[in-house]
mmCIF file of C-alpha atoms in Angstrom:
data_model
loop_
_atom_site.group_PDB
_atom_site.id
_atom_site.type_symbol
_atom_site.label_atom_id
_atom_site.label_comp_id
_atom_site.label_asym_id
_atom_site.label_seq_id
_atom_site.Cartn_x
_atom_site.Cartn_y
_atom_site.Cartn_z
ATOM 1 C CA MET A 139 73.404 81.541 62.548
ATOM 2 C CA SER A 140 70.145 80.002 62.050
ATOM 3 C CA ALA A 141 66.793 81.331 62.595
ATOM 4 C CA ALA A 142 66.527 79.337 65.953
ATOM 5 C CA GLU A 143 69.438 80.732 67.618
ATOM 6 C CA ILE A 144 68.635 84.396 66.341
ATOM 7 C CA GLN A 145 64.971 83.808 67.537
ATOM 8 C CA GLN A 146 66.526 82.556 71.110
ATOM 9 C CA LEU A 147 69.159 85.292 71.357
ATOM 10 C CA VAL A 148 66.394 88.141 70.583
ATOM 11 C CA LEU A 149 63.976 86.121 73.419
ATOM 12 C CA GLY A 150 66.819 86.171 75.634
ATOM 13 C CA VAL A 151 67.267 89.640 75.442
ATOM 14 C CA VAL A 152 63.950 90.717 75.658
ATOM 15 C CA GLN A 153 63.641 88.709 78.678
ATOM 16 C CA GLY A 154 66.829 90.357 80.307
ATOM 17 C CA VAL A 155 65.467 93.821 79.797
ATOM 18 C CA ALA A 156 62.038 93.121 80.871
ATOM 19 C CA SER A 157 63.270 91.384 84.008
ATOM 20 C CA SER A 158 65.580 94.320 84.881
ATOM 21 C CA THR A 159 62.973 96.914 84.104
ATOM 22 C CA VAL A 160 60.369 95.041 86.521
ATOM 23 C CA PHE A 161 63.055 94.624 89.144
ATOM 24 C CA ILE A 162 63.912 98.505 88.858
ATOM 25 C CA LEU A 163 60.382 99.516 88.787
ATOM 26 C CA ALA A 164 59.455 97.311 91.952
ATOM 27 C CA LEU A 165 62.592 98.667 93.667
ATOM 28 C CA MET A 166 61.442 102.452 93.287
ATOM 29 C CA ILE A 167 57.830 101.947 94.074
ATOM 30 C CA GLY A 168 58.969 99.989 97.326
ATOM 31 C CA PHE A 169 61.099 103.020 98.472
ATOM 32 C CA CYS A 170 58.479 105.173 97.547
ATOM 33 C CA VAL A 171 56.011 103.375 99.925
ATOM 34 C CA VAL A 172 58.549 103.213 102.803
ATOM 35 C CA VAL A 173 59.390 106.577 102.492
ATOM 36 C CA GLY A 174 55.732 107.777 102.333
ATOM 37 C CA PHE A 175 54.810 105.553 105.324
ATOM 38 C CA THR A 176 57.355 107.338 107.481
ATOM 39 C CA LYS A 177 55.846 110.542 107.101
ATOM 40 C CA LEU A 178 52.479 109.195 108.306
ATOM 41 C CA LYS A 179 53.463 109.886 111.911
ATOM 42 C CA LYS A 180 51.104 110.981 114.504
ATOM 43 C CA THR A 181 52.102 114.502 114.894
ATOM 44 C CA ALA A 182 50.349 117.680 116.952
ATOM 45 C CA GLY A 183 46.564 117.663 116.581
ATOM 46 C CA GLY A 184 44.709 115.234 114.371
ATOM 47 C CA ALA A 185 46.827 115.351 111.179
ATOM 48 C CA MET A 186 48.706 112.356 110.034
ATOM 49 C CA VAL A 187 51.306 114.556 108.086
ATOM 50 C CA ILE A 188 54.083 116.526 109.300
ATOM 51 C CA LYS A 189 53.305 120.141 108.101
ATOM 52 C CA SER A 190 56.346 122.003 109.031
ATOM 53 C CA LEU A 191 59.744 121.394 111.130
ATOM 54 C CA ASP A 192 58.359 123.731 113.860
ATOM 55 C CA GLU A 193 55.322 121.204 114.298
ATOM 56 C CA GLN A 194 57.677 118.026 114.178
ATOM 57 C CA VAL A 195 60.021 119.449 117.065
ATOM 58 C CA SER A 196 57.282 121.456 119.378
ATOM 59 C CA HIS A 197 54.351 118.633 118.720
ATOM 60 C CA LYS A 198 51.834 121.390 118.655
ATOM 61 C CA PRO A 199 49.766 122.224 115.702
ATOM 62 C CA ILE A 200 50.418 125.544 113.975
ATOM 63 C CA GLU A 201 47.839 128.419 114.638
ATOM 64 C CA TYR A 202 47.111 130.253 111.322
ATOM 65 C CA LEU A 203 46.091 133.983 111.301
ATOM 66 C CA ARG A 204 42.925 134.531 110.079
ATOM 67 C CA PRO A 205 42.538 136.699 107.088
ATOM 68 C CA GLY A 206 41.385 139.841 108.949
ATOM 69 C CA ASP A 207 44.106 139.550 111.493
ATOM 70 C CA PRO A 208 46.964 142.393 111.300
ATOM 71 C CA ARG A 209 50.405 141.020 110.029
ATOM 72 C CA GLY A 210 52.577 143.628 111.624
ATOM 73 C CA PRO A 211 53.768 146.948 110.959
ATOM 74 C CA ALA A 212 53.287 146.692 107.168
ATOM 75 C CA ASP A 213 49.897 145.313 106.541
ATOM 76 C CA GLN A 214 49.801 144.921 102.918
ATOM 77 C CA LEU A 215 45.821 144.731 103.247
ATOM 78 C CA HIS A 216 45.511 148.350 104.546
ATOM 79 C CA SER A 217 48.478 149.981 102.600
ATOM 80 C CA PRO A 218 48.123 153.809 101.667
ATOM 81 C CA GLU A 219 47.595 152.795 97.788
ATOM 82 C CA LEU A 220 44.940 150.418 98.659
ATOM 83 C CA LEU A 221 43.281 152.914 101.075
ATOM 84 C CA GLU A 222 43.177 155.877 98.416
ATOM 85 C CA ALA A 223 42.036 153.549 95.640
ATOM 86 C CA ALA A 224 39.203 152.275 97.779
ATOM 87 C CA ALA A 225 38.597 156.043 98.813
ATOM 88 C CA ARG A 226 38.172 157.075 95.103
ATOM 89 C CA LYS A 227 35.347 154.302 94.434
#
């Protein structure tokens, strides 16, 4: 094998690896863009992104609780331990 043949062989390998890398990268980026655009649907409210399955099904925005709202029978913000610690201060 002469130097010209080795150079041609190396150039062919580099060209093959580079072209397959660019193809796979373009395929992955294209897939991510297509999947990303499917998430940008109008849902409930003014948001363009689906926040939960419940919002997707009901088409109503989720109503979040305020920080001071009670959270059921076991309210962690008003536990006996925290009330005792606050009374000691």
